[in-house]
Coordinates of C-alpha atoms in Angstrom, one line a residue:
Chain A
X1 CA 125.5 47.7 8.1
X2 CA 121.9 49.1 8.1
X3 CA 120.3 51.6 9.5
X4 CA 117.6 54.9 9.3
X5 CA 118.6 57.7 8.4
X6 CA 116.9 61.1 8.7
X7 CA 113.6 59.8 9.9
X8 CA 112.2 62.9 10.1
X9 CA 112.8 64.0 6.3
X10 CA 111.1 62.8 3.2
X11 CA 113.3 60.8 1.2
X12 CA 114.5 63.2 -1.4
X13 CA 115.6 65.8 1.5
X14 CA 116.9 62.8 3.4
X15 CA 118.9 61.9 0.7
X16 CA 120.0 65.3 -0.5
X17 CA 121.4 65.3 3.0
X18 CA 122.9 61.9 3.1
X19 CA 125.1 63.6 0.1
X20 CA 125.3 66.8 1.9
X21 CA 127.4 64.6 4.8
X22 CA 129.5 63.3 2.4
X23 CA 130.8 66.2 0.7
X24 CA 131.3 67.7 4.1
X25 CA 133.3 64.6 5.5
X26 CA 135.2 65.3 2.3
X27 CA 134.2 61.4 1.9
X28 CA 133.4 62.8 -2.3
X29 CA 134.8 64.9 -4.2
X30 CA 132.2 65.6 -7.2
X31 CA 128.2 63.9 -7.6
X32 CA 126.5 62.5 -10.1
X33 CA 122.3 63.0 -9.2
X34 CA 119.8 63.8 -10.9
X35 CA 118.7 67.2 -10.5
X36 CA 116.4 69.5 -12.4
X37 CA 117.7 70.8 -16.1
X38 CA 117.8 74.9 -16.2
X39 CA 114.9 75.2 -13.8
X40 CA 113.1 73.6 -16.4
X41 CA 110.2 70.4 -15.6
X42 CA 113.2 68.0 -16.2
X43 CA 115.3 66.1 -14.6
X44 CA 118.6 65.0 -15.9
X45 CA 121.8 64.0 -14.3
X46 CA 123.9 66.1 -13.1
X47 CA 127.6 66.9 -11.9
X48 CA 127.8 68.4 -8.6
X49 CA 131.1 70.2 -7.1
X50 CA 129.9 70.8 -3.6
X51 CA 126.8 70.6 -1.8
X52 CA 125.9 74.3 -2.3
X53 CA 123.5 72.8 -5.7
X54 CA 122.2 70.2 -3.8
X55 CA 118.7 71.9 -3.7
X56 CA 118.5 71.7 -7.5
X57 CA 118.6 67.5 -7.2
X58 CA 115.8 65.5 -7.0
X59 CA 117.0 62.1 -6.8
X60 CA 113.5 60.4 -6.4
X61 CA 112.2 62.2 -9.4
X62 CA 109.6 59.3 -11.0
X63 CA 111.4 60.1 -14.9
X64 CA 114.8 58.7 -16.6
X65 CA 115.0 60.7 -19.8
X66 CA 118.3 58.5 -20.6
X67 CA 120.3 55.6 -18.6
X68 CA 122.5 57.7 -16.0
X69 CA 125.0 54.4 -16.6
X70 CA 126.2 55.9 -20.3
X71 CA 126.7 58.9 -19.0
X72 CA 129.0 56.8 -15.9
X73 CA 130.9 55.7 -18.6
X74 CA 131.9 59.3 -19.7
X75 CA 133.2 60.5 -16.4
X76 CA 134.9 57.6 -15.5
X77 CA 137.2 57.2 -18.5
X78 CA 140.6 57.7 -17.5
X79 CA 139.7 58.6 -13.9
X80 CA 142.0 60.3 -11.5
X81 CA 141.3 57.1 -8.4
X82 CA 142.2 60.0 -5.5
X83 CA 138.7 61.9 -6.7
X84 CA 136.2 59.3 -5.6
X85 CA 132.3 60.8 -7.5
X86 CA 129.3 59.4 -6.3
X87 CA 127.2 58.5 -8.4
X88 CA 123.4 58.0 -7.8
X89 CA 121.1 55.4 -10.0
X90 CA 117.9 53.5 -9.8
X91 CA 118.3 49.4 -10.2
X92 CA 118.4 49.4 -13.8
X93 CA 120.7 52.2 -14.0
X94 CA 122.8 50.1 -11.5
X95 CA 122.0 46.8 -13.5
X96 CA 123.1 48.7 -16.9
X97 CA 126.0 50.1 -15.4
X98 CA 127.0 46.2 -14.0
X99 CA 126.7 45.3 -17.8
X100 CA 129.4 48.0 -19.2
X101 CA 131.9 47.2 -16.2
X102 CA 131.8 43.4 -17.6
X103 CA 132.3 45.4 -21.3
X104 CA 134.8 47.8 -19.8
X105 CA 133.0 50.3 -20.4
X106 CA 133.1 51.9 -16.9
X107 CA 135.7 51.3 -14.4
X108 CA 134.4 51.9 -10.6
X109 CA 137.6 52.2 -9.4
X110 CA 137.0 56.3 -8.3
X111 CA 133.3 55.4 -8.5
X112 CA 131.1 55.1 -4.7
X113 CA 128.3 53.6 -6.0
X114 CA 124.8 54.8 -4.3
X115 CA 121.4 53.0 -5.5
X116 CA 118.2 54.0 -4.2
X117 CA 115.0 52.1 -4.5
X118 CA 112.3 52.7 -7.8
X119 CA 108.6 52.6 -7.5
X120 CA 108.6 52.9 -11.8
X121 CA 109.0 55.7 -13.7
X122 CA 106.9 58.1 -16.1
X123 CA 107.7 59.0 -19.7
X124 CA 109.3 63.1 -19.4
X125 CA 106.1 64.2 -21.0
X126 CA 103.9 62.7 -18.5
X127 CA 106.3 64.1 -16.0
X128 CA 106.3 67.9 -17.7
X129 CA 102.6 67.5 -17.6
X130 CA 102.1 67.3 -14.0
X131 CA 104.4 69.4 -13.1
X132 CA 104.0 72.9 -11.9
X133 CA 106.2 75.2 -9.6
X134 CA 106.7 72.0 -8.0
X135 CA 108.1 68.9 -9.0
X136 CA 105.7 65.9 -9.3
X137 CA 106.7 62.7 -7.2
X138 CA 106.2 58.9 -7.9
X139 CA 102.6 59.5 -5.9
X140 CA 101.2 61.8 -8.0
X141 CA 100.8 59.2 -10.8
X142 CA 98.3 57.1 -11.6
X143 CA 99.6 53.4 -12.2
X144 CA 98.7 53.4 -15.8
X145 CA 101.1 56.1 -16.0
X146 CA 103.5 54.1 -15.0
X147 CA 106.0 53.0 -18.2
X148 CA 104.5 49.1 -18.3
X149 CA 108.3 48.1 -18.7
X150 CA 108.8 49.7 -15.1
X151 CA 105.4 48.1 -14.1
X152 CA 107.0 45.0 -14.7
X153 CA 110.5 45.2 -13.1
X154 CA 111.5 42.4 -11.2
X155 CA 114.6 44.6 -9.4
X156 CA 112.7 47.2 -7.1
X157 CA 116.0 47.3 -5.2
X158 CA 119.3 47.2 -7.4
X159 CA 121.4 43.8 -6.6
X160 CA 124.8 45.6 -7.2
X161 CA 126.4 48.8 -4.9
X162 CA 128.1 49.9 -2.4
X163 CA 125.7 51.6 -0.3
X164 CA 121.5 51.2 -1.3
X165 CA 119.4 54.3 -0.3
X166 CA 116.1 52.3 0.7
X167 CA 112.5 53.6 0.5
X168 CA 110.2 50.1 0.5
X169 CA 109.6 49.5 4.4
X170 CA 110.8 52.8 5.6
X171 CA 108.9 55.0 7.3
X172 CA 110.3 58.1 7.4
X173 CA 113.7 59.2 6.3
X174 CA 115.7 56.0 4.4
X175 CA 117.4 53.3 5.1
X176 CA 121.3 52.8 4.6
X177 CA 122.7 49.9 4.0
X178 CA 126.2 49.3 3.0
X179 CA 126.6 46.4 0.3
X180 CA 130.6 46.8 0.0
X181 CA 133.4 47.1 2.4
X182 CA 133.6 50.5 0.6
X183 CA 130.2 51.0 1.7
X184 CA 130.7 50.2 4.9
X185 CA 133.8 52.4 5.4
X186 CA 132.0 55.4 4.0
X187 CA 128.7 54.9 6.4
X188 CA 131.3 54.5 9.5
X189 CA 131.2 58.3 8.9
X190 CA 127.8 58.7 8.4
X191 CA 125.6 59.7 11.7
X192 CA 122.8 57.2 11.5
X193 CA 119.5 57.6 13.7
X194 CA 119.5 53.9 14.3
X195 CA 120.6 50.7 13.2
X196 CA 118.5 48.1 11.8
X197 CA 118.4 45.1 13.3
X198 CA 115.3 43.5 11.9
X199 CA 114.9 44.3 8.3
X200 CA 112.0 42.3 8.3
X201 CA 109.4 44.8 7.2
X202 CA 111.7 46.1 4.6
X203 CA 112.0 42.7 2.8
X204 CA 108.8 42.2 3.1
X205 CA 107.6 45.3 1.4
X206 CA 109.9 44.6 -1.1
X207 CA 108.6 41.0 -1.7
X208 CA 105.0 42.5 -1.5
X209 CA 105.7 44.8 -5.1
X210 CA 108.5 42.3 -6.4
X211 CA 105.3 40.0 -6.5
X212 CA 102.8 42.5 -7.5
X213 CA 105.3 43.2 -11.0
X214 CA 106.0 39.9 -11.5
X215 CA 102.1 38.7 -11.8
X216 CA 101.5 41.8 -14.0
X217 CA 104.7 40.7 -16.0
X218 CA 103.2 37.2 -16.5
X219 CA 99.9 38.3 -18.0
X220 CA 101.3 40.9 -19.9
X221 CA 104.1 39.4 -21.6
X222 CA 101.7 36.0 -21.8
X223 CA 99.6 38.7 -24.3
X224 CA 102.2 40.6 -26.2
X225 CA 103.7 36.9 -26.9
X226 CA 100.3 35.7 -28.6
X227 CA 100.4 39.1 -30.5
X228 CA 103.9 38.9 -32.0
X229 CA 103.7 34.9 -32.8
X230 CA 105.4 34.5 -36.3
X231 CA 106.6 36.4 -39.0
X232 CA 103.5 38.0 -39.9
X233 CA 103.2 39.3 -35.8
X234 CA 106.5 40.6 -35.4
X235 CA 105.9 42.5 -39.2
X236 CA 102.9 44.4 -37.7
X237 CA 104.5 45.0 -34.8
X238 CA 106.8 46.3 -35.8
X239 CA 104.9 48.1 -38.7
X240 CA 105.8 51.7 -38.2
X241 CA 109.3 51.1 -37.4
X242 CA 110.7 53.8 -39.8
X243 CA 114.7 52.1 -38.8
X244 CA 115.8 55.4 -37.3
X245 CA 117.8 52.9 -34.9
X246 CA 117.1 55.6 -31.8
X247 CA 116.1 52.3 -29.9
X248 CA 119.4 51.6 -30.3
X249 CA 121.4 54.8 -29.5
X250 CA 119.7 55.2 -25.8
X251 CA 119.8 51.3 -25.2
X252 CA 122.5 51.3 -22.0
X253 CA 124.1 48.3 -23.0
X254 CA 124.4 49.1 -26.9
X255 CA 127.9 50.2 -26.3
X256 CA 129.6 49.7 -30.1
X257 CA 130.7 53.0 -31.7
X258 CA 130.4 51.9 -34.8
X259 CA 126.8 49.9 -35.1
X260 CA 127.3 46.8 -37.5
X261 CA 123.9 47.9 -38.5
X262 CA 125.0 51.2 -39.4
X263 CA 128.1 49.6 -41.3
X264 CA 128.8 49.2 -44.7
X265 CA 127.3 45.6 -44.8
X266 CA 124.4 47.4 -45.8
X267 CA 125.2 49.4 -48.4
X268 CA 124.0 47.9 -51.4
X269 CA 124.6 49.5 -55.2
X270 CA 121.2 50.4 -57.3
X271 CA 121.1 46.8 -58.9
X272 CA 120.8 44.7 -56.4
X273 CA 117.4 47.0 -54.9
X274 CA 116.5 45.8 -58.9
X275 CA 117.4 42.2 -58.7
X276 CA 115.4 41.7 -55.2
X277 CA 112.6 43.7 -56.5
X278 CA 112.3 41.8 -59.8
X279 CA 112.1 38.2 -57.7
X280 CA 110.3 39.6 -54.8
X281 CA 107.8 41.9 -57.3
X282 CA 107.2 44.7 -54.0
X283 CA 110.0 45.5 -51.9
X284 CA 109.5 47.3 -48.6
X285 CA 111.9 50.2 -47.9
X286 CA 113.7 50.8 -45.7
X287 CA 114.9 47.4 -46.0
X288 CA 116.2 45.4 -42.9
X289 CA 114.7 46.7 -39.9
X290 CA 113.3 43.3 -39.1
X291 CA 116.5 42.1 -39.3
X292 CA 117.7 45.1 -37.3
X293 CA 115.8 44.7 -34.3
X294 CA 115.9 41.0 -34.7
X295 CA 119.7 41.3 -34.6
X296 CA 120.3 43.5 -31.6
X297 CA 118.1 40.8 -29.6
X298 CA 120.7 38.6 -30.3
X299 CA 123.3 40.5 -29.6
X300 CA 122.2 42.3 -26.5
X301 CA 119.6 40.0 -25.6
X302 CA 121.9 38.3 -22.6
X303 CA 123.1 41.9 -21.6
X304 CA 119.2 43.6 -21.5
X305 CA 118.3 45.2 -17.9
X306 CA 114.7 45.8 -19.1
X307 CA 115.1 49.7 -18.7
X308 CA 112.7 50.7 -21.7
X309 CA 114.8 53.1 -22.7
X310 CA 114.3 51.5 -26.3
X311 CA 110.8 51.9 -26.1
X312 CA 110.7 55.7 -24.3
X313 CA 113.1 56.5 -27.3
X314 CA 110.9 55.3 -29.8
X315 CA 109.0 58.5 -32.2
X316 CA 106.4 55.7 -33.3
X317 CA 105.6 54.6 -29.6
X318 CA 106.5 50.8 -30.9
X319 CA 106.5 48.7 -27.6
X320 CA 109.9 48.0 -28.3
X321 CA 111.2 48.0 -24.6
X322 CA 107.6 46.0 -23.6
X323 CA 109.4 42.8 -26.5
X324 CA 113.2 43.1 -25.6
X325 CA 111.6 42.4 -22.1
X326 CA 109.7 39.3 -23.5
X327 CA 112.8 37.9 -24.9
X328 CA 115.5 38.8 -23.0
X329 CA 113.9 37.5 -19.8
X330 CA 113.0 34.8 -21.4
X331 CA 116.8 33.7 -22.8
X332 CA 118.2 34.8 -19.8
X333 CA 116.3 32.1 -17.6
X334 CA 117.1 29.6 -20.2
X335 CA 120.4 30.2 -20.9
X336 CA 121.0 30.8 -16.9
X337 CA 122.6 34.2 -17.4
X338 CA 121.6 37.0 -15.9
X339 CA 122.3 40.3 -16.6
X340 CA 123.8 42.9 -14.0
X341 CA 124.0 40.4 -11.2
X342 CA 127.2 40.7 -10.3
X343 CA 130.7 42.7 -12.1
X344 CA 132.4 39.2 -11.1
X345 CA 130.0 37.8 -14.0
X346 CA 131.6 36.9 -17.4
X347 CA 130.3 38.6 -20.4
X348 CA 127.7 36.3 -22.0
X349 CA 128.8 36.5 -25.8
X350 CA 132.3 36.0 -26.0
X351 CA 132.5 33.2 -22.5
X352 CA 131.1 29.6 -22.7
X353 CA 131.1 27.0 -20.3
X354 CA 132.6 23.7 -21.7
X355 CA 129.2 21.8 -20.5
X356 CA 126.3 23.8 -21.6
X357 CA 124.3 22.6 -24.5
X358 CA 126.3 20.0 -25.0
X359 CA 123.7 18.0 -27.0
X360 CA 123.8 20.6 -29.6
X361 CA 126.1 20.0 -33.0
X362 CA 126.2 16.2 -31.8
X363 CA 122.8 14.6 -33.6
X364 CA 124.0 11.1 -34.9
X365 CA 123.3 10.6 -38.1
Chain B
X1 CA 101.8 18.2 -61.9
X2 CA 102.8 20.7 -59.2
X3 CA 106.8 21.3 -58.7
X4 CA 107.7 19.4 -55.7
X5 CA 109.2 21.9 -52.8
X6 CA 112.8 22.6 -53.5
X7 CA 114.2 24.0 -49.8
X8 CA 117.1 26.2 -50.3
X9 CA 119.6 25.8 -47.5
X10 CA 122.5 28.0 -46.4
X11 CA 125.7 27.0 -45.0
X12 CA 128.1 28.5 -43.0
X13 CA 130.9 25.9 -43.2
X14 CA 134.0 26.5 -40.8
X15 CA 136.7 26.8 -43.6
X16 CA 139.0 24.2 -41.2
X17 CA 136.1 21.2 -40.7
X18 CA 133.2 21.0 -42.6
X19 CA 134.4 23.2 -45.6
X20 CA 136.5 20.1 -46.2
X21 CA 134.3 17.3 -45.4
X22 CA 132.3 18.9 -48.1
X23 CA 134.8 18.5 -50.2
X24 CA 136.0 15.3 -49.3
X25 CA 132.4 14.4 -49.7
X26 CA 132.4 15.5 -53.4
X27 CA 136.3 14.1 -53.8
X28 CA 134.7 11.1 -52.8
X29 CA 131.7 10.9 -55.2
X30 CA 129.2 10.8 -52.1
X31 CA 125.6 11.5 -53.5
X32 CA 123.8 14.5 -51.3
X33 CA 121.4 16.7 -52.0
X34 CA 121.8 19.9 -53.9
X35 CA 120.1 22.0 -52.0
X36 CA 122.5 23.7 -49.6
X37 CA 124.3 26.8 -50.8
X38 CA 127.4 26.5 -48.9
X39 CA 129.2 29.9 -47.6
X40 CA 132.8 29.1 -46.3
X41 CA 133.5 31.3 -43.1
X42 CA 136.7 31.1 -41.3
X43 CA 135.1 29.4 -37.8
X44 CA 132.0 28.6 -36.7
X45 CA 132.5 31.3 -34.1
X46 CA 132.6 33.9 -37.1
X47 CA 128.7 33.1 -38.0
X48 CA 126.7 36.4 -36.2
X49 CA 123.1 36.1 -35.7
X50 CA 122.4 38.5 -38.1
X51 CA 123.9 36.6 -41.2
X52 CA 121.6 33.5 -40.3
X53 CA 118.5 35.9 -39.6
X54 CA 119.2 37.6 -43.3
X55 CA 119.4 34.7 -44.8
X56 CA 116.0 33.2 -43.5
X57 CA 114.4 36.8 -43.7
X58 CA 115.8 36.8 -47.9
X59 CA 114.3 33.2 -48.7
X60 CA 116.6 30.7 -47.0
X61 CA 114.6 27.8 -46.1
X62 CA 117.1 27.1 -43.6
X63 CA 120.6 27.3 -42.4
X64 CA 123.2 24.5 -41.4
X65 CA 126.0 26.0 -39.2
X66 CA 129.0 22.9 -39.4
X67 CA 131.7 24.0 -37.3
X68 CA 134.4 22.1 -35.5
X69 CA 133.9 19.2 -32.7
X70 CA 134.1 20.9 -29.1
X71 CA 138.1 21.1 -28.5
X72 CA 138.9 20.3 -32.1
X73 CA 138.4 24.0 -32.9
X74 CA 141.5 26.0 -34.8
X75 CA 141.1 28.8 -32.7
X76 CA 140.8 27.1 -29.6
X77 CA 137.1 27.9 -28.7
X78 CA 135.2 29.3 -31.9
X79 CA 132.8 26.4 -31.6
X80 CA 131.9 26.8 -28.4
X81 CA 131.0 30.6 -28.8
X82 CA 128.8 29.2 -31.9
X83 CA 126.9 27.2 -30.0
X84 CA 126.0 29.7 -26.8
X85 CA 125.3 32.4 -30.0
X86 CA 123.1 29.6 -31.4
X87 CA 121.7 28.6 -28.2
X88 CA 120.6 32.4 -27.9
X89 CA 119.0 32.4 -31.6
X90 CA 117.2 29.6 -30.4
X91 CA 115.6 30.9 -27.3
X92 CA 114.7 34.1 -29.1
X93 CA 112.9 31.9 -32.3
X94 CA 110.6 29.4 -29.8
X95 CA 109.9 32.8 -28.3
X96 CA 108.7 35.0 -31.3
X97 CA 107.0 31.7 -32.7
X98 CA 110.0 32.0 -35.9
X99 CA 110.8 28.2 -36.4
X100 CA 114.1 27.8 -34.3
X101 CA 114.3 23.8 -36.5
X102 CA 115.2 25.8 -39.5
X103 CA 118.5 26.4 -37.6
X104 CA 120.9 23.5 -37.4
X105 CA 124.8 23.2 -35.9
X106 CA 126.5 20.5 -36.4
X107 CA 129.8 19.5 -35.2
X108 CA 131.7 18.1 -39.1
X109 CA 135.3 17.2 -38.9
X110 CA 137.6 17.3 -42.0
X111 CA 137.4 13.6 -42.3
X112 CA 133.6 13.0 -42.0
X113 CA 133.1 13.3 -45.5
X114 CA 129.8 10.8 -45.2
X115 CA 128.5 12.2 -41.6
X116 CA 128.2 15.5 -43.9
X117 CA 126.5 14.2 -46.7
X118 CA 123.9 12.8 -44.4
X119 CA 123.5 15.9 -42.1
X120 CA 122.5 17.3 -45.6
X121 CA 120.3 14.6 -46.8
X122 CA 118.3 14.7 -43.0
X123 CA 118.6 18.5 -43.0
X124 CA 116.6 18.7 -46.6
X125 CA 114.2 15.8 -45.9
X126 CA 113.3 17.4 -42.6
X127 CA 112.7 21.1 -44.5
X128 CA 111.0 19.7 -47.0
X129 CA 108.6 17.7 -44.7
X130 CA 108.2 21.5 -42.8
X131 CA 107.6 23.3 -46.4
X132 CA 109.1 27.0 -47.5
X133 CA 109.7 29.0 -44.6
X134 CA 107.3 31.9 -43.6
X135 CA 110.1 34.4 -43.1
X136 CA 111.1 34.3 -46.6
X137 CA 107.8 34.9 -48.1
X138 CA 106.4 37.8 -45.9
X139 CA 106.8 40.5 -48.7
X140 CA 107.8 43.0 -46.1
X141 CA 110.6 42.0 -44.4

């Protein structure tokens, strides 16, 4: 089912009260939104009892301090199934989330998943900038504001929930549209203005940006690629990594509690630094973070959604988020896996299929 | 005279397959090259990015991964696993311009004592046609 809802509200009141319907059908029991931190210029997600805090949420808020998927996977471990919490994310929120269920990480079982459309994001500082006694919205940006890993997002809608709040080819309010037979149980209740009949204006718009990232994907990946080339590339790029590993800690899909990075592989004693140092004659310290970041592509590489979170976490501004792009898109088309397509999907690193690559390991000799 | 290029190759040999052809190889007095410092690891699955990208990254001119034929594995599907992980290595090398020929899997049973001392003779002639590798010598890595 699809259909308008609210056409006479702005999206964020439209959806404020597209939640305020469901906690007062009782459809919900708790919400996950973002909404604005202390009455502070921040938005972080928050857990919502009742619709009474509803005007604290902003849910089209143009910032994503963190991936609202790890904190999903909090709330939902050990979940009592009879309290159903909706939960509200943007496509690669969605898409991240998608990746822990196939790491059972998260279990949706209690979960009534709500995705709205993105336009991109802003880093929180930008954001905090621009803000005054109101809240700045995705218009009020300029597009070099935009984060360029958001720029270049194929997924303006998010492939994977039960109900999608849409913005592109709305005009006024949003449009509903129920991706699950949960979804479509829940909008049964829901009063919608109208149905949608002809969503051709909506796909449309969406093909419209989905083309407009995709070309500015091409050229700028094409230019980061010729920048990185070879050892010496992906050394100054990588040059004032200081391997504080916060990349890692607010990437989604990094889920390990123990890092193998952070393990004791890497603890060395005193003579080996000597030994290497002797044959090498300069050793760069800290060692390994080449091998670090070289080392969660491969392991996370099948499993990136191309958030940025990497990158937005990084204290030397490394376009860490702007690389993982490069190469995860570019091993997921080859390899044909895709990440958060589908929670049916098995997880890339520990599946196979018995007739992929098959010329490899085979050279005659 | 200069000292003619000496590659240094690392092997991750699956303790059930090509561990033994290597030693089957030796048992057998088959002449191979010298150059590959061979690690025995308990499958082929075992082998994790990261212990191929260290070894390139500390001087490794390149590293031979001999695991199991596909359905020969010990543990059932090891090999296969190895060869998706190496798939991925591969994708993410052409990308970042790092040599993904340095890498090499082969399938080595137990009884292909010669098909392993050939691997390793093709695998040091082909290095030493592509000279030391770049990731080795970059001082700050």
């Amino acid at each position: 089912m699809v259909g308008i809802y609210a056409k006479d509200l702005n999206p964020r009141e439209a959806t404020r009260e597209f939640f305020a319907e469901l906690f007062g059908a009782n459809l919900i029991s708790s919400a996950l939104l973002p909404a604005r931190k202390a009455g502070l210029n921040q938005i972080f997600p928050a857990l919502l009892s009742s619709k009474d805090s509803l005007d604290e949420t902003f849910p089209f808020a143009p910032v994503m301090p963190l991936s609202t998927a790890v904190q999903l996977s909090k709330i939902t471990r050990f979940a009592d199934p009879e309290h159903t919490v909706a939960v509200l994310l943007r496509p690669c929120e969605s898409r991240a989330a998608v990746e822990l269920v196939k790491l059972r990480q998260i279990s949706l079982d209690n979960v009534l998943l709500i995705t709205r459309d993105c336009p991109g994001t802003v880093e929180p500082e930008t954001f905090e900038e621009k803000a005054s006694d109101t809240l700045p919205g995705f218009s009020d940006f300029t597009e070099d504001q935009i984060r360029p890993v958001c720029r270049m997002c194929e997924h303006p809608t998010a492939p994977v929930a039960d109900i999608n709040i849409g913005t592109f080819g709305a005009d006024g309010g949003i449009i509903l549209e129920a991706k699950t037979d949960k979804g479509e149980e829940i909008l049964k209740h829901i009063a919608l203005d109208a149905e949608l009949s002809d969503t051709s204006s909506r796909e449309a718009s969406l093909k419209q940006e989905t083309e407009k990232r995709t070309a500015f994907m091409e050229k700028n990946l094409a230019e980061l690629k010729k920048e990185v080339a070879g050892i010496e590339g992906l050394v100054k790029f990588f040059a004032k990594c200081v391997d504080c590993h916060n990349c890692r800690t607010m990437c989604p899909v990094c889920y390990c509690n123990e890092c193998f990075f952070d393990s004791a592989t890497f603890h060395f004693e005193g003579p080996r630094y000597e030994e290497w140092t002797q044959r090498r004659g300069i050793l760069a310290m800290p060692r390994d973070e080449i091998l670090f970041h070289l080392g969660r592509m491969n392991h996370i590489g099948l499993s990136c959604v191309a958030c940025g979170m990497c990158e937005q976490a990084c204290p030397h501004d490394i376009r860490v988020g702007q690389l993982f792009t490069l190469i995860s898109t570019t091993a997921q088309k080859e390899l044909d896996i895709h990440a958060g397509m589908s929670i049916e999907d098995p997880l890339p690193l520990a599946t196979f299929r018995e007739d992929e690559f098959t010329e490899m390991g085979e050279e005659k000799v | 005279m200069e000292k003619e290029f000496d590659p240094k190759i690392v092997g991750f040999f699956c303790n059930w397959c090509t561990a033994a052809a290597a030693d089957l190889a030796g048992t057998s007095r088959i002449q191979y090259p010298a150059n590959v410092r061979p690690i025995r690891v308990m499958c082929s699955g075992s082998v994790d990015a990261s212990y191929v990208i260290k070894a390139l990254l500390e001087g490794a001119d390149g590293v031979l991964i001999g695991g199991c034929h596909p359905n020969d594995c010990h543990y059932v599907n090891g090999n296969y696993k190895a060869r998706r992980r190496v798939a991925l290595l591969k994708s993410i090398f052409n990308t970042l311009d790092l040599d993904p020929d340095r890498v090499w899997l082969r399938w080595i049973s137990a009884s292909e004592g010669v098909r392993f001392a050939k691997v390793v003779r093709q695998m040091t002639d082909e290095i030493k046609e592509k000279g030391p590798n770049p990731m080795g010598k970059s001082t700050q890595t």
